[in-house]
Structures are given as C-alpha cells and as structure tokens.
C-alpha cells in the first residue's frame, strides 16, 4: 500500500475490566484500542487491536477521604470509565481505603531477599517493544541521558522472562550494555544501576550464569561495590567536618552562622539523595552476586576478592531492604569455614547484634539465622555475650516467630560453663520453665529441654528452677510421663550442694521406686544418677535399700553383659554413694557385691570410667571396719589396686593412692607390699642400673673394705632409713614421683621462706587426699552439659 493512499486514521477505545492495584493506592483500568486506517473513500484499509492498561494513582486517598466525591472525580476525569460504573468505582475505593494499613505493614515486613522491586528512574512514558531493540541499542551510543533511556527500555524487556531467550540471541545488545557499564559506570549511578539490573534479570536463572561470566559482570560489580563504599566514607567524613564546624560556631544571632547552617542542611539533603541512589545500586549489584554465588567455584572467587569484608562494611547502612540482602548473603557464605573465619576477624558479630531486635520481621529472622550459624564457633559465641546479645535473645523468647532460633542460639551459649551463670541475671529461666509447664503432656521440643539441661548444670540456675513449686512440678511431670530428658535435667539440679539438694529428700522414695520397675532403660539411668548425687547426711540409705529391695537389683546389674554399659556404670556409682553409710556398706559386703565388683573390674579393665568408679567404691568401703576387713582379708582387691596405682589415667592413680594409703595404715603386711611397690616404681631406673652393672664396672664406693658389695638389691628394701633424705621431707611411703626432685631443686615446691609449699602437704605434713567422689576418668563430672545436634542454617 502506498503512503498517499492512506488519508485517515480512526481510533476506537473500548473499556474493559476495572480493579485495584495489588500494592499501591491506585485503580487499574484495562481497555482495548482499535486503530483503523481509512482510504480516500473512507473504506478501512488496515486495522490493528491492542490491549492496554491505565493506572489511576490516588495519592490523596486516606482514612478521612470522602469516597463518593472521589469516585465522581475519577469517573469525570477518566473517559475510559463509563458513568454507569460509578457504584463499582466507589466499592473499589472503599476497599483501598480499608486495605491501606495492612498493605503498608505487609509491604514493610515482607520484603524477601530476591524480590527486587522497581526503583526511582525506571518510569517511562512509552512501552518497550522487543521489535524495537535495534533502536534501543542505538541509544547506547549517544550521550548519558540517551544511554540511560536506552538501557531502561531494554530493562523493561528483560523484566519479562519471556524476552530473555530472544535477548540472549542478541549479542550486539548484551555486548553494548557490558561495554557501556565498563566505560561509563562512574559517570552515572542511574546508568550503572539500570544496566546491572538487566544482567540481574538473567542471573535469576542459572542457565544464563555463563553469559554473565562471559562479559565479566561479576568482577565489575565487585569493583563498583568497593568504589561506592569508599565514596560513602568520603561523604560521611565531609558531612562530619561541616557538622563539627557548625557546632563549634553555634550562635544563632551570627549571620555567618546562619549561612553555614543553610549550607549544612543543603549538603545533608544532597547526601540523602546520593545515598538513596547509591543504595539502589548496591542492592542490584549484590543481588546479582548472590545469584551467581550458587556456584561454589564462583563464590570462592568472590571470597578471594574480599566479599565478606565488603558485606560487613555495608551493615552500617540504615536501609532495611539493603540489610536484608546483605545479611542473607552473609548467612549463605557462613556455612563455609573459610568465610566464617573471615567474619571472625572483623566486627561482624558486633554489627549484627545492633540489628537485634528490630521491627522488620524478615531482617530480624535472617539476622538470627546468621548468628545461629556463627554461634557454632566458641570465639564468636564469646563475642556475642560480650556484645550483650544474651538479654536481647531472652526478650525474643516471647516472640513466637523468632522463639525457636533464639532458643537455639541460647542453647549454644549455654554449652560454655563460663556463660551459664549469666542466665541467672536475666528472666530467661522463668520463661523457659513456663514453656516446660505449658507443654502439658505433649512432647517437649528438643531445643527447649536441651537448653534446660545445660542451664541446670549451674548451681544458681538450679536454685532458681527450684523456687516455688519448680522442683515439684518437674518431678511430677518426669515421673508421670517417664521422660528421660526431663529426668536428666532433674539429675543436673541434684548435683549441686546447698538448699536445692536437700529438697530431694521428699522424692527419694519416688525415684527409688522407678528402679525396681521394668521402665525404659534411659529413664532408669537418669533416676539412678539422680539418687547417686544425693550425698545428704540426713538421708537414711539403709532404709531406702531395704524398703525398695534395691540390693538384689544392684548386685544383679553388676554382672558383665547383664545390661547396657551405661546402666551398669550408674549402678556402680550408686553403690559408691550408699557405701558412705557404715550400715549400708556392711549390707552390701554381706550380699557379695565386692567379688561382683572385682569380676566387673576384670571385664571392664580397658574402660577407664568403670575402673575409676569401682576403685572409688573400694575407697569408700575401706573407711568402715567391717568392709575393710572383707576387702583386705577375703578378696584380692588390694592387689588390683597396686597394679592400678601406676595407671596412665591421673584420676585412677589419685583414687588408688588414697585407697592404698588407708589399707597400708591398717594392715602391716599389705603396707610393706605397697611400700615396696612404690619404691620400685619411683626408683625403677636406678634399681635396673644396679642389677645390670657388671662387677668389674662397679663404682668403688659400692664395695666395703672386704671387697664384698656394700648393699645387695634385696637389702635396700629392708633399710627404711634410706627412704629419708638429709632434709627429711621425703615421706617413707615413697609416694613422691621423680619429678619432685627436679621441682624441689628448682624451688618450685618451696614457699617464700624456703619451706615446702602449703599446696603440697596438709597440716600434718602428709600429702593431701580427696575424700569426695572424684571427677570421672575423663576429667568431667557425670552431669556434663547435654549436647543437642544442629546443622548449619542455610
């Protein structure tokens, strides 16, 4: 058709549906445009239809707006809405008016990391068309305003995923965008933001990551972010200098001062404008990098270019949308040890703690998740406590949305003994106790009960838990539901001396009753452990053993293989506790428990924990005349103890030495054997030298005048006077190790006046003993913190 044939153009508008905007205070009008080209005779020559929409923004709409008047005004000014639809417009406006508050709240708190919203400068007065892509590319070769316009048009196309495949085929467009970004990003923040946004649209799909890598957009984004952060520091310094000058010369009646004040306000306004645009740029660049970091190899390259330090530096910003992104990125990075170590080197924790709590729900949630990942590191947990995170987390226990994550972090902190006591100075314990009791008969969350078990390992915490009817409620729930974890918590409470331990006298019968029943083994173990902790002078153990017929149970469960090792070990510890009572020790000895213990010692001789606790039972029994005679005269227990007194485990050696000292004091024959063995052990090297030295190599002083040896090896052990030195500080039992002499010569064991240190001897010049139950063979008590496993939050 020739151009001169077309004489007339006829347009026809047809109204369509009417609805509210999903996020803004606006009405959306859908309509159809029919354009017809007429010939000379008025005949239609060419026609085309197009569906369009118009957004009517209602900035003046608020809770006090007159809906009827506003609806009439909208209908009058918009020809696309028929006057007959006035009631429909009023209904939509009424809906918008009531939706206002909840929509704003949702918009504020529901910003997800990957929901990159349009920013200022993206608005266009025309609609982008994929068929006009060549025209948009040409704009990229013009001046900065035209480049921004061309890039914005391409961005509108890229935001539609259907266009990405076609744009991918257009290497000219992508190459031009990459070139303009590389050359002109410093000249215009808007231009850089728009072009990076285009590539961000591609980065949302992993199949296009190769394209972004090809044009080296990721490396360029890292450089842009680093540059912008330096610019931010310069702006801050410049603004601070002006502020200081203004504060120094602050006199309202001075005209120069007024000028300085106006200049400062103008600079502050400019700074906020620049800051808004810069944060838009940082957001889109960091989003793109976050998408690319799905590939761990790409993430490693970012780490080598110091991405962690850049992100932590960005935590100083106030923009919640930017902070959600930055913290999300750090959380993703924190699952790798190298990145976590980078965060530990700088003040990451201190900056994160400032964000807790905050009104932005998503920001608070992702911050807590990052802190949870970091709390697996002992050093970072310490930093969290030093930054006063503990009371902040405690306050979040009342927030149902954040409770579980806060509880997990608190659990990690409670694993460190040095921090357990700090919980007593917050309202954390009353809160968790209320949570326990609110569970009723339902299963308690593993995080909650694990946290409580750790807290109960501290004496002050345990006392707070027992306040009021606390212990009564715990015992009632544990015994009713047969809950082993709850009983483990009670067991930890029972270990502490003081008022809390005396409260258990009322529950000894209930606990003892559980042992004879066929209950779950884990529950019985905790009941036995709780009873074993009750070293209370007023407790009549003989009555308990008889009333609940516990002696046969204890004896039967000493047989190797009769039960799980954990249960057998608790039985041994229980016997050690009740053996403190003279009458109980006699009862146990008559029942034949001592031979059973020796048999168990033979079977478990490789397990240091069993050996240590069995030897402790012997230690308790040798205090009583009746059981001491049985052990010394009717069993080979002393011989076993002599073999064990040189064990590699320090705890076992300590208990053996104390037990053998008592045996040696009451039995002369065993005393000589013990003394001889100690002498042989501590002087083994010298004795070996004497035995192996040839006569012709012997020293002259070893022989008398008649040529006979001065002393034979056997004679040495018959000369107790040789066990003493001229200083008179070496005890006759030979219980001093060879290291003593080295320390003595170096002065390590001497007090300030040349006398032996008080830490070495007691008031009678004898080496000290440990009358209380020893630490376990592994150096910690049997009520160690309860560890509950977590995986790192992703």
Coordinates of C-alpha atoms in Angstrom, one line a residue, residues 22 34 82 133 217 246-247 380 406 418 476 523 550 600 607 788:
X22 CA -2.1 -5.1 44.2
X34 CA -8.7 -0.4 17.9
X82 CA -18.3 4.8 32.0
X133 CA 15.5 -3.5 20.2
X217 CA 29.9 -8.6 35.0
X246 CA 28.7 24.3 62.7
X247 CA 28.7 23.0 66.3
X380 CA 32.2 -15.9 68.2
X406 CA 16.6 -17.5 69.6
X418 CA 31.7 -19.6 81.8
X476 CA 5.6 -34.7 88.8
X523 CA 14.8 -43.3 82.3
X550 CA 17.5 -52.5 95.9
X600 CA 33.3 -56.4 86.7
X607 CA 37.3 -48.8 80.3
X788 CA 21.9 -31.5 71.0

